Amino acid sequence: MNHEASLGVAKSKFFQATDADIIIRSTDNFSYRLHRRNLELAAGAFPLDQEHLGHSELPESSATLDILFKFIYPQRYVTLDDLDFGALLLLAEAAERYQIRSTAYGCQVQFRRFIHSNTKDLMAFGAKHNYSSLVLQSAPLLVNTPLPELVQLLQPSVYIEWTLYRENWVEACKQTARLMPVHGCPVWGFYCLRILRQLEQPSHLVSLSHFEALFDVTNPEPLNGCCDPLAQQWKTDVREMVSTIPKVSSIGVEESSAGLQSLDTDAGLVELHSSEGYMFVLQAKHLEFFTEGFPPVETPTDREKIYLSESTATLQLLFQFISTERYPSLENSEFEAVEALTEAAEKYVVYPAIYACQFRLREFMSTNPRELLSLAAKHSYSGIIVQLAPLLIDMPLSEVVELLPLHYYAPWSVYREKWLDALRVVTEKLMDHDCEWFSWLVVDILRKLNKPSALRTQDLPQMTGWSRKRSTRSGSCRSCLVHYNIWRLEVRIILKAIPEFVI
């Protein structure tokens, strides 16, 4: 029995390199054999002084470290899609503690899944680690939260700024009531009362969607002609008042801006020139560690010059991922910029940039699906291709075959065929009812069911409008509505039977 086993230490199944020069132990007694150089370059704040030489015990569990350490080696990073909030928060805290930026970036993106369910925790995390974007997303969602629930959760400076922000919206609710026009109509009274009840929650004014719903409340009786102008005027006055409320800015959080890392003048430096001739100076050790597509620097004491074909804007972004500084946000980058960054990241094998681009690219699925499919196929982004398949189900195979290699095209074509079969069966079942009156409905539906994606919509034609329209005509078939409802049920069953697209 070796020494670790005798101490009850289990070995990590992922990290047991024979040439490792440092041993890390988790809080639940799992050991990790790692490489010091990787920790020095990938982690900006790892305990690697002489006191910890050779061995180091960390406060994180093996469940967290198993994921965290996969980000310190040059490789395609693991997905965090399956982590629940608790596990993701622990991983994010570890990434911040040791400044492993690739992990931190992935956690920030994944936090979006929990912005509505774990808002208070995310605001506290954003305030603690100076993620202003996370705080700004959380703040409007917390305007209904009682102050005692946040006073112990937020840092004093953040708490003060947030209470002032919240107070603006509480006062706006009161001002909305004061702007209410006075009118003696009973229907108007009911309408105003229903709105005023909702103003107990400031969130109805903060969110535009809630604001519209606030004035579109369902009244027991339709507003009279005398009430409509007053309702529109009230809504206009409130909208104007709300527009004067200061927008949420930083709420006491100043996020450190991303940028190129400061240079160690004692280390080897490399000059890289953009296509426009702009010069970037990077440390050779970072270039060699974070990338695989640049030539190795043979003489680190001399400044090597490399000329690249990418633009200055693309390289400015790319090189910010070749450091232990906080990565730049791609949240406001357009598709063309992210596409160019993706191509450069893949060309020079910059794994942190590849990781960040894949997150941002998913947000262009509705706006640039075809271009995204081409890019995903080129670089084997299988996850993105799987997500695009339902969105591009109408694309003719003659176009798909030009974009996808065979190992993607074959399952894609089979998947699309299943939707075409479903469309055919659904159409046949709809026409399986002989009634001249029902034929009018069939024609209307068939106009809409002219492509596979039409089956995915939740807004299938409603029988009720058709039946009311023709209910006064003699000879109507009493079984039409029954047949139509059965057909709708069959449609759901048929669609549920279609397997998901997998590669």
Short mmCIF file of C-alpha atoms in Angstrom, two decimals:
data_model
loop_
_atom_site.label_atom_id
_atom_site.label_comp_id
_atom_site.label_asym_id
_atom_site.label_seq_id
_atom_site.Cartn_x
_atom_site.Cartn_y
_atom_site.Cartn_z
CA MET A 1 0.00 0.00 0.00
CA ASN A 2 1.46 3.38 -0.99
CA HIS A 3 1.71 6.37 1.34
CA GLU A 4 -1.39 8.14 -0.02
CA ALA A 5 -3.55 5.05 0.30
CA SER A 6 -2.39 4.52 3.86
CA LEU A 7 -3.62 8.02 4.67
CA GLY A 8 -7.01 7.32 3.13
CA VAL A 9 -6.33 9.50 0.09
CA ALA A 10 -8.02 8.43 -3.14
CA LYS A 11 -6.56 9.17 -6.55
CA SER A 12 -8.37 11.34 -9.04
CA LYS A 13 -9.22 9.28 -12.10
CA PHE A 14 -8.56 12.26 -14.37
CA PHE A 15 -5.25 13.72 -13.18
CA GLN A 16 -2.48 11.23 -12.40
CA ALA A 17 0.33 12.26 -14.75
CA THR A 18 3.52 10.28 -14.16
CA ASP A 19 5.68 13.35 -14.85
CA ALA A 20 3.66 15.61 -12.54
CA ASP A 21 5.67 17.84 -10.21
CA ILE A 22 2.94 18.95 -7.83
CA ILE A 23 0.28 17.07 -5.87
CA ILE A 24 -3.00 18.75 -4.97
CA ARG A 25 -5.40 17.32 -2.42
CA SER A 26 -9.11 18.12 -2.30
CA THR A 27 -11.05 18.68 0.89
CA ASP A 28 -12.59 15.20 0.56
CA ASN A 29 -9.15 13.55 0.23
CA PHE A 30 -8.68 13.07 -3.51
CA SER A 31 -5.19 13.62 -4.89
CA TYR A 32 -4.35 15.32 -8.20
CA ARG A 33 -0.95 15.05 -9.85
CA LEU A 34 -0.52 18.17 -11.95
CA HIS A 35 2.13 20.18 -13.75
CA ARG A 36 3.44 23.31 -12.08
CA ARG A 37 3.98 25.14 -15.37
CA ASN A 38 0.32 24.73 -16.31
CA LEU A 39 -0.79 26.15 -12.99
CA GLU A 40 1.65 29.05 -13.26
CA LEU A 41 0.43 30.05 -16.71
CA ALA A 42 -3.27 29.11 -16.62
CA ALA A 43 -4.04 30.27 -13.07
CA GLY A 44 -3.23 33.81 -12.04
CA ALA A 45 -3.43 33.23 -8.28
CA PHE A 46 -2.60 29.64 -7.43
CA PRO A 47 -0.68 28.91 -4.16
CA LEU A 48 2.66 27.83 -5.63
CA ASP A 49 5.20 29.41 -3.28
CA GLN A 50 7.96 27.46 -1.57
CA GLU A 51 5.71 26.63 1.37
CA HIS A 52 3.43 24.66 -0.96
CA LEU A 53 6.22 23.16 -3.06
CA GLY A 54 5.30 19.64 -4.07
CA HIS A 55 2.06 19.37 -2.09
CA SER A 56 -0.93 21.63 -1.61
CA GLU A 57 -4.31 21.10 0.05
CA LEU A 58 -7.26 23.07 -1.29
CA PRO A 59 -10.65 23.87 0.27
CA GLU A 60 -12.60 22.62 -2.77
CA SER A 61 -14.14 19.18 -3.16
CA SER A 62 -13.14 16.67 -5.82
CA ALA A 63 -16.43 17.34 -7.66
CA THR A 64 -15.31 20.94 -8.20
CA LEU A 65 -11.62 20.25 -8.86
CA ASP A 66 -12.40 17.48 -11.37
CA ILE A 67 -13.91 20.17 -13.60
CA LEU A 68 -11.65 23.08 -12.67
CA PHE A 69 -8.37 21.37 -13.54
CA LYS A 70 -9.61 20.42 -17.00
CA PHE A 71 -9.31 24.11 -17.83
CA ILE A 72 -5.59 24.40 -17.05
CA TYR A 73 -4.51 22.17 -19.93
CA PRO A 74 -4.54 23.17 -23.62
CA GLN A 75 -7.54 21.23 -24.90
CA ARG A 76 -11.16 21.77 -25.90
CA TYR A 77 -12.89 22.61 -22.68
CA VAL A 78 -15.70 20.62 -21.12
CA THR A 79 -19.29 21.81 -21.28
CA LEU A 80 -20.95 23.08 -18.12
CA ASP A 81 -24.49 22.69 -19.45
CA ASP A 82 -25.41 19.89 -17.04
CA LEU A 83 -24.28 21.56 -13.81
CA ASP A 84 -26.97 22.61 -11.36
CA PHE A 85 -26.73 26.03 -9.74
CA GLY A 86 -25.04 24.86 -6.56
CA ALA A 87 -22.26 23.05 -8.41
CA LEU A 88 -21.85 25.93 -10.86
CA LEU A 89 -21.54 28.49 -8.05
CA LEU A 90 -18.86 26.43 -6.28
CA LEU A 91 -16.94 26.10 -9.54
CA ALA A 92 -17.23 29.83 -10.21
CA GLU A 93 -15.94 30.68 -6.73
CA ALA A 94 -12.95 28.38 -7.25
CA ALA A 95 -12.27 29.91 -10.66
CA GLU A 96 -12.25 33.38 -9.12
CA ARG A 97 -10.07 32.31 -6.19
CA TYR A 98 -7.36 30.91 -8.46
CA GLN A 99 -8.05 33.28 -11.40
CA ILE A 100 -8.60 30.54 -13.97
CA ARG A 101 -10.23 32.80 -16.52
CA SER A 102 -11.53 30.20 -18.96
CA THR A 103 -13.52 28.51 -16.19
CA ALA A 104 -14.76 31.85 -14.90
CA TYR A 105 -15.92 32.84 -18.38
CA GLY A 106 -17.88 29.63 -18.84
CA CYS A 107 -19.53 30.04 -15.44
CA GLN A 108 -20.61 33.61 -16.21
CA VAL A 109 -22.34 32.48 -19.39
CA GLN A 110 -24.02 29.54 -17.65
CA PHE A 111 -25.31 31.81 -14.90
CA ARG A 112 -27.83 33.15 -17.42
CA ARG A 113 -29.78 29.92 -16.99
CA PHE A 114 -30.39 30.80 -13.36
CA ILE A 115 -30.91 34.55 -13.52
CA HIS A 116 -34.62 34.20 -12.65
CA SER A 117 -34.40 31.30 -10.18
CA ASN A 118 -31.30 32.36 -8.19
CA THR A 119 -31.31 36.11 -8.67
CA LYS A 120 -30.21 37.12 -5.17
CA ASP A 121 -27.26 34.72 -5.14
CA LEU A 122 -26.14 35.89 -8.58
CA MET A 123 -26.34 39.55 -7.62
CA ALA A 124 -24.25 38.83 -4.53
CA PHE A 125 -21.70 36.92 -6.60
CA GLY A 126 -21.52 39.68 -9.21
CA ALA A 127 -21.03 42.32 -6.54
CA LYS A 128 -18.38 40.27 -4.73
CA HIS A 129 -16.29 39.66 -7.86
CA ASN A 130 -17.00 42.92 -9.73
CA TYR A 131 -19.13 41.49 -12.53
CA SER A 132 -21.19 44.57 -13.28
CA SER A 133 -23.12 42.88 -16.11
CA LEU A 134 -24.36 40.22 -13.69
CA VAL A 135 -25.39 42.85 -11.16
CA LEU A 136 -27.17 44.91 -13.81
CA GLN A 137 -29.14 41.88 -15.00
CA SER A 138 -30.14 40.99 -11.45
CA ALA A 139 -31.08 44.43 -10.14
CA PRO A 140 -34.37 44.93 -12.07
CA LEU A 141 -35.50 41.44 -11.06
CA LEU A 142 -35.09 42.26 -7.36
CA VAL A 143 -37.07 45.49 -7.09
CA ASN A 144 -39.86 43.59 -5.31
CA THR A 145 -37.46 42.04 -2.79
CA PRO A 146 -37.80 43.29 0.80
CA LEU A 147 -34.69 45.10 2.03
CA PRO A 148 -34.04 42.73 4.98
CA GLU A 149 -33.40 39.92 2.49
CA LEU A 150 -30.53 41.81 0.87
CA VAL A 151 -28.97 43.89 3.62
CA GLN A 152 -26.77 41.00 4.80
CA LEU A 153 -26.21 39.62 1.32
CA LEU A 154 -24.70 42.62 -0.47
CA GLN A 155 -21.60 44.65 0.22
CA PRO A 156 -22.40 48.04 1.81
CA SER A 157 -21.56 50.12 -1.29
CA VAL A 158 -23.66 47.88 -3.53
CA TYR A 159 -26.52 47.77 -1.04
CA ILE A 160 -26.68 51.56 -0.82
CA GLU A 161 -26.73 51.99 -4.60
CA TRP A 162 -29.34 49.27 -5.01
CA THR A 163 -31.70 50.73 -2.38
CA LEU A 164 -31.56 54.10 -4.17
CA TYR A 165 -32.31 52.37 -7.47
CA ARG A 166 -35.21 50.47 -5.90
CA GLU A 167 -36.58 53.61 -4.24
CA ASN A 168 -36.94 55.26 -7.65
CA TRP A 169 -39.31 52.51 -8.77
CA VAL A 170 -41.28 52.44 -5.52
CA GLU A 171 -41.86 56.17 -5.94
CA ALA A 172 -42.79 55.61 -9.60
CA CYS A 173 -45.62 53.32 -8.49
CA LYS A 174 -46.97 56.07 -6.26
CA GLN A 175 -46.63 58.61 -9.05
CA THR A 176 -48.54 56.30 -11.41
CA ALA A 177 -51.48 56.40 -9.02
CA ARG A 178 -51.28 60.20 -8.83
CA LEU A 179 -51.35 60.44 -12.64
CA MET A 180 -54.61 58.47 -12.84
CA PRO A 181 -57.33 60.56 -14.55
CA VAL A 182 -60.48 61.15 -12.54
CA HIS A 183 -63.65 59.94 -14.27
CA GLY A 184 -67.07 59.04 -12.91
CA CYS A 185 -67.74 56.03 -15.15
CA PRO A 186 -68.16 52.79 -13.09
CA VAL A 187 -66.32 50.76 -15.74
CA TRP A 188 -63.40 53.17 -15.47
CA GLY A 189 -63.36 52.69 -11.72
CA PHE A 190 -63.03 48.90 -12.04
CA TYR A 191 -60.26 49.32 -14.61
CA CYS A 192 -58.25 51.69 -12.41
CA LEU A 193 -58.68 49.50 -9.34
CA ARG A 194 -57.25 46.45 -11.12
CA ILE A 195 -54.21 48.45 -12.23
CA LEU A 196 -53.60 49.99 -8.80
CA ARG A 197 -53.63 46.54 -7.20
CA GLN A 198 -50.76 45.49 -9.46
CA LEU A 199 -48.72 48.56 -8.55
CA GLU A 200 -47.96 46.95 -5.21
CA GLN A 201 -45.13 45.31 -7.18
CA PRO A 202 -42.64 47.83 -8.72
CA SER A 203 -41.56 45.19 -11.24
CA HIS A 204 -44.71 45.93 -13.27
CA LEU A 205 -43.13 49.24 -14.23
CA VAL A 206 -39.50 48.11 -14.56
CA SER A 207 -40.06 45.56 -17.30
CA LEU A 208 -41.46 46.79 -20.61
CA SER A 209 -43.43 43.57 -21.09
CA HIS A 210 -44.93 43.95 -17.62
CA PHE A 211 -45.61 47.62 -18.28
CA GLU A 212 -47.66 46.80 -21.37
CA ALA A 213 -49.53 44.07 -19.48
CA LEU A 214 -50.23 46.49 -16.65
CA PHE A 215 -52.45 48.65 -18.86
CA ASP A 216 -53.89 45.74 -20.79
CA VAL A 217 -55.60 44.16 -17.80
CA THR A 218 -58.75 42.19 -18.52
CA ASN A 219 -61.69 44.21 -17.30
CA PRO A 220 -65.02 42.56 -16.37
CA GLU A 221 -66.61 44.90 -18.92
CA PRO A 222 -64.99 46.46 -22.00
CA LEU A 223 -64.03 50.11 -21.55
CA ASN A 224 -66.65 52.54 -22.74
CA GLY A 225 -65.92 55.04 -25.46
CA CYS A 226 -65.52 57.73 -22.83
CA CYS A 227 -62.83 55.67 -21.06
CA ASP A 228 -60.55 54.74 -23.96
CA PRO A 229 -58.95 58.20 -24.41
CA LEU A 230 -58.33 58.43 -20.67
CA ALA A 231 -56.66 55.01 -20.59
CA GLN A 232 -54.37 55.95 -23.47
CA GLN A 233 -53.50 59.29 -21.88
CA TRP A 234 -52.74 57.64 -18.53
CA LYS A 235 -50.49 55.10 -20.22
CA THR A 236 -48.68 57.84 -22.14
CA ASP A 237 -48.16 59.95 -19.02
CA VAL A 238 -46.80 56.99 -17.05
CA ARG A 239 -44.48 55.96 -19.88
CA GLU A 240 -43.10 59.50 -20.03
CA MET A 241 -42.63 59.55 -16.26
CA VAL A 242 -40.85 56.18 -16.28
CA SER A 243 -38.51 57.36 -19.04
CA THR A 244 -37.12 60.03 -16.69
CA ILE A 245 -36.05 57.48 -14.05
CA PRO A 246 -32.25 57.06 -14.11
CA LYS A 247 -31.31 53.77 -15.71
CA VAL A 248 -29.36 51.25 -13.69
CA SER A 249 -25.67 51.91 -14.27
CA SER A 250 -23.07 50.17 -12.14
CA ILE A 251 -24.77 49.92 -8.71
CA GLY A 252 -21.45 50.25 -6.92
CA VAL A 253 -19.63 47.70 -9.07
CA GLU A 254 -16.78 48.66 -11.37
CA GLU A 255 -15.86 45.72 -13.57
CA SER A 256 -12.21 45.53 -14.50
CA SER A 257 -11.83 46.06 -18.21
CA ALA A 258 -10.28 43.38 -20.34
CA GLY A 259 -7.07 44.21 -22.12
CA LEU A 260 -3.73 42.87 -23.16
CA GLN A 261 -1.65 41.62 -20.26
CA SER A 262 1.27 43.73 -19.05
CA LEU A 263 4.59 42.45 -20.30
CA ASP A 264 7.42 40.92 -18.32
CA THR A 265 10.41 42.56 -19.98
CA ASP A 266 12.73 39.82 -18.75
CA ALA A 267 10.78 37.21 -20.69
CA GLY A 268 10.97 36.54 -24.42
CA LEU A 269 8.77 38.82 -26.48
CA VAL A 270 7.13 38.25 -29.84
CA GLU A 271 5.96 40.87 -32.32
CA LEU A 272 2.77 40.05 -34.20
CA HIS A 273 1.58 42.29 -37.02
CA SER A 274 -2.01 42.51 -38.23
CA SER A 275 -3.02 42.71 -41.88
CA GLU A 276 -3.18 46.51 -41.51
CA GLY A 277 0.33 46.62 -40.05
CA TYR A 278 -0.63 47.18 -36.41
CA MET A 279 1.91 45.64 -34.04
CA PHE A 280 1.10 43.56 -30.95
CA VAL A 281 3.82 42.51 -28.50
CA LEU A 282 3.16 39.34 -26.50
CA GLN A 283 5.17 37.15 -24.19
CA ALA A 284 6.48 34.05 -25.90
CA LYS A 285 5.62 31.80 -22.94
CA HIS A 286 1.95 32.80 -23.13
CA LEU A 287 1.86 32.40 -26.89
CA GLU A 288 3.31 28.91 -26.68
CA PHE A 289 1.15 27.80 -23.75
CA PHE A 290 -2.25 29.19 -24.78
CA THR A 291 -1.98 28.44 -28.50
CA GLU A 292 -0.89 25.64 -30.79
CA GLY A 293 -0.98 27.38 -34.16
CA PHE A 294 1.96 29.76 -33.81
CA PRO A 295 5.54 28.65 -34.52
CA PRO A 296 7.60 28.03 -31.35
CA VAL A 297 10.04 30.75 -30.40
CA GLU A 298 13.52 29.26 -30.70
CA THR A 299 15.43 32.22 -29.25
CA PRO A 300 13.38 33.82 -26.48
CA THR A 301 15.96 36.55 -25.88
CA ASP A 302 15.41 37.96 -29.36
CA ARG A 303 12.16 39.59 -30.42
CA GLU A 304 10.58 37.41 -33.09
CA LYS A 305 8.37 39.04 -35.72
CA ILE A 306 5.30 37.25 -37.09
CA TYR A 307 2.99 38.65 -39.77
CA LEU A 308 -0.65 37.55 -39.65
CA SER A 309 -3.51 37.80 -42.13
CA GLU A 310 -6.17 38.77 -39.57
CA SER A 311 -7.39 42.31 -38.98
CA THR A 312 -6.38 44.46 -36.05
CA ALA A 313 -9.88 44.27 -34.57
CA THR A 314 -9.88 40.46 -34.64
CA LEU A 315 -6.39 40.14 -33.16
CA GLN A 316 -7.18 42.72 -30.48
CA LEU A 317 -9.91 40.38 -29.26
CA LEU A 318 -7.98 37.16 -29.81
CA PHE A 319 -4.89 38.16 -27.85
CA GLN A 320 -6.97 39.07 -24.80
CA PHE A 321 -7.64 35.34 -24.45
CA ILE A 322 -3.90 34.60 -24.33
CA SER A 323 -3.35 35.64 -20.72
CA THR A 324 -4.57 35.19 -17.17
CA GLU A 325 -6.39 38.54 -17.25
CA ARG A 326 -10.19 38.64 -17.28
CA TYR A 327 -11.45 37.78 -20.76
CA PRO A 328 -13.34 40.33 -22.87
CA SER A 329 -17.09 40.11 -23.17
CA LEU A 330 -18.46 39.19 -26.58
CA GLU A 331 -22.00 40.08 -25.54
CA ASN A 332 -22.26 43.08 -27.87
CA SER A 333 -20.16 41.68 -30.72
CA GLU A 334 -21.94 41.24 -34.06
CA PHE A 335 -21.98 37.92 -35.89
CA GLU A 336 -19.32 38.94 -38.42
CA ALA A 337 -16.90 39.89 -35.64
CA VAL A 338 -17.49 36.65 -33.72
CA GLU A 339 -17.19 34.64 -36.93
CA ALA A 340 -13.82 36.24 -37.68
CA LEU A 341 -12.67 35.64 -34.11
CA THR A 342 -13.78 32.01 -34.32
CA GLU A 343 -11.82 31.47 -37.52
CA ALA A 344 -8.71 33.01 -35.99
CA ALA A 345 -9.11 31.05 -32.75
CA GLU A 346 -9.43 27.78 -34.66
CA LYS A 347 -6.53 28.65 -36.96
CA TYR A 348 -4.14 29.35 -34.09
CA VAL A 349 -5.83 26.87 -31.70
CA VAL A 350 -6.57 29.34 -28.92
CA TYR A 351 -8.81 27.19 -26.74
CA PRO A 352 -10.09 29.94 -24.41
CA ALA A 353 -11.24 32.01 -27.42
CA ILE A 354 -12.81 28.95 -29.07
CA TYR A 355 -14.70 28.29 -25.84
CA ALA A 356 -15.96 31.87 -25.58
CA CYS A 357 -16.97 32.04 -29.25
CA GLN A 358 -19.10 28.90 -29.03
CA PHE A 359 -21.17 30.48 -26.27
CA ARG A 360 -21.72 33.68 -28.23
CA LEU A 361 -22.39 31.89 -31.53
CA ARG A 362 -25.41 30.12 -30.02
CA GLU A 363 -27.08 33.50 -29.64
CA PHE A 364 -27.13 33.98 -33.43
CA MET A 365 -29.24 30.91 -34.16
CA SER A 366 -32.36 32.90 -34.90
CA THR A 367 -30.65 35.67 -36.87
CA ASN A 368 -27.84 33.89 -38.78
CA PRO A 369 -28.77 30.19 -38.85
CA ARG A 370 -27.38 29.35 -42.30
CA GLU A 371 -24.06 31.12 -41.80
CA LEU A 372 -23.81 29.54 -38.37
CA LEU A 373 -24.49 26.07 -39.77
CA SER A 374 -21.67 26.51 -42.28
CA LEU A 375 -19.26 27.66 -39.57
CA ALA A 376 -20.28 24.89 -37.17
CA ALA A 377 -19.85 22.22 -39.83
CA LYS A 378 -16.43 23.56 -40.80
CA HIS A 379 -15.15 23.31 -37.22
CA SER A 380 -17.17 20.28 -36.07
CA TYR A 381 -19.29 22.12 -33.50
CA SER A 382 -21.71 19.22 -33.16
CA GLY A 383 -23.70 20.78 -30.34
CA ILE A 384 -24.53 23.85 -32.42
CA ILE A 385 -25.48 21.71 -35.42
CA VAL A 386 -27.88 19.69 -33.25
CA GLN A 387 -29.54 22.89 -32.03
CA LEU A 388 -29.82 24.27 -35.56
CA ALA A 389 -31.50 21.21 -37.07
CA PRO A 390 -35.05 21.99 -35.84
CA LEU A 391 -34.65 25.63 -36.90
CA LEU A 392 -33.54 24.75 -40.43
CA ILE A 393 -35.86 21.82 -41.01
CA ASP A 394 -37.32 23.57 -44.08
CA MET A 395 -33.97 24.00 -45.81
CA PRO A 396 -33.85 21.90 -49.01
CA LEU A 397 -31.35 19.07 -48.95
CA SER A 398 -29.80 20.52 -52.10
CA GLU A 399 -28.63 23.43 -49.92
CA VAL A 400 -27.79 21.35 -46.86
CA VAL A 401 -25.51 19.03 -48.82
CA GLU A 402 -23.36 22.03 -49.77
CA LEU A 403 -22.80 22.86 -46.09
CA LEU A 404 -22.53 19.57 -44.23
CA PRO A 405 -20.03 16.74 -44.62
CA LEU A 406 -21.48 13.25 -44.96
CA HIS A 407 -21.25 12.32 -41.27
CA TYR A 408 -23.52 15.28 -40.49
CA TYR A 409 -25.58 15.27 -43.68
CA ALA A 410 -26.74 11.65 -43.38
CA PRO A 411 -28.47 11.98 -39.97
CA TRP A 412 -29.72 15.45 -40.95
CA SER A 413 -31.43 14.10 -44.07
CA VAL A 414 -33.04 11.25 -42.10
CA TYR A 415 -34.25 13.71 -39.45
CA ARG A 416 -35.77 16.00 -42.07
CA GLU A 417 -37.47 13.04 -43.78
CA LYS A 418 -39.24 12.15 -40.55
CA TRP A 419 -40.71 15.65 -40.42
CA LEU A 420 -41.81 15.42 -44.05
CA ASP A 421 -43.47 12.08 -43.30
CA ALA A 422 -45.22 13.61 -40.31
CA LEU A 423 -46.48 16.47 -42.47
CA ARG A 424 -47.88 14.00 -45.01
CA VAL A 425 -49.63 11.89 -42.35
CA VAL A 426 -51.06 14.94 -40.61
CA THR A 427 -52.44 16.23 -43.90
CA GLU A 428 -54.02 12.88 -44.76
CA LYS A 429 -55.69 12.62 -41.37
CA LEU A 430 -57.06 16.14 -41.66
CA MET A 431 -58.80 15.35 -44.95
CA ASP A 432 -60.32 12.13 -43.60
CA HIS A 433 -63.71 13.75 -43.04
CA ASP A 434 -66.30 14.18 -45.79
CA CYS A 435 -68.23 17.37 -45.23
CA GLU A 436 -68.49 20.31 -47.60
CA TRP A 437 -68.39 22.73 -44.69
CA PHE A 438 -65.28 21.13 -43.22
CA SER A 439 -63.50 21.57 -46.55
CA TRP A 440 -63.32 25.31 -45.92
CA LEU A 441 -61.35 24.67 -42.74
CA VAL A 442 -59.12 22.12 -44.49
CA VAL A 443 -58.19 24.62 -47.19
CA ASP A 444 -57.35 27.23 -44.56
CA ILE A 445 -55.16 24.83 -42.59
CA LEU A 446 -53.39 23.44 -45.65
CA ARG A 447 -52.35 26.96 -46.60
CA LYS A 448 -50.54 27.16 -43.28
CA LEU A 449 -49.19 23.60 -43.21
CA ASN A 450 -47.04 24.12 -46.29
CA LYS A 451 -43.69 23.20 -44.71
CA PRO A 452 -42.44 20.95 -41.89
CA SER A 453 -41.72 23.83 -39.50
CA ALA A 454 -45.42 24.75 -39.57
CA LEU A 455 -46.07 21.66 -37.46
CA ARG A 456 -43.88 23.05 -34.69
CA THR A 457 -45.87 26.20 -34.19
CA GLN A 458 -48.14 26.44 -31.18
CA ASP A 459 -50.60 28.56 -33.15
CA LEU A 460 -52.42 25.91 -35.15
CA PRO A 461 -55.67 27.22 -36.71
CA GLN A 462 -58.49 27.35 -34.19
CA MET A 463 -61.79 25.65 -34.99
CA THR A 464 -63.80 28.02 -32.79
CA GLY A 465 -63.51 31.02 -35.10
CA TRP A 466 -64.50 28.93 -38.11
CA SER A 467 -67.50 27.39 -36.36
CA ARG A 468 -68.83 30.75 -35.16
CA LYS A 469 -68.43 32.16 -38.62
CA ARG A 470 -70.58 29.44 -40.18
CA SER A 471 -72.85 28.47 -37.31
CA THR A 472 -75.78 30.35 -38.79
CA ARG A 473 -75.62 28.43 -42.05
CA SER A 474 -77.93 25.48 -42.44
CA GLY A 475 -76.50 22.07 -43.14
CA SER A 476 -73.39 22.40 -40.99
CA CYS A 477 -71.91 19.07 -39.91
CA ARG A 478 -72.21 18.60 -36.16
CA SER A 479 -69.23 16.25 -36.08
CA CYS A 480 -66.78 18.73 -37.63
CA LEU A 481 -65.63 20.10 -34.30
CA VAL A 482 -65.21 16.60 -32.87
CA HIS A 483 -63.13 15.51 -35.86
CA TYR A 484 -60.99 18.63 -35.68
CA ASN A 485 -60.22 18.19 -31.98
CA ILE A 486 -59.32 14.53 -32.54
CA TRP A 487 -57.02 15.62 -35.37
CA ARG A 488 -55.25 18.12 -33.15
CA LEU A 489 -54.66 15.39 -30.58
CA GLU A 490 -53.27 13.10 -33.27
CA VAL A 491 -50.92 15.86 -34.43
CA ARG A 492 -49.43 16.12 -30.95
CA ILE A 493 -48.97 12.35 -30.77
CA ILE A 494 -47.31 12.22 -34.20
CA LEU A 495 -44.91 15.05 -33.38
CA LYS A 496 -44.02 13.57 -30.01
CA ALA A 497 -43.02 10.34 -31.76
CA ILE A 498 -40.39 12.10 -33.90
CA PRO A 499 -36.99 11.40 -32.30
CA GLU A 500 -34.70 14.31 -31.53
CA PHE A 501 -31.84 15.01 -33.89
CA VAL A 502 -28.62 13.40 -32.71
CA ILE A 503 -25.18 13.03 -34.22
#
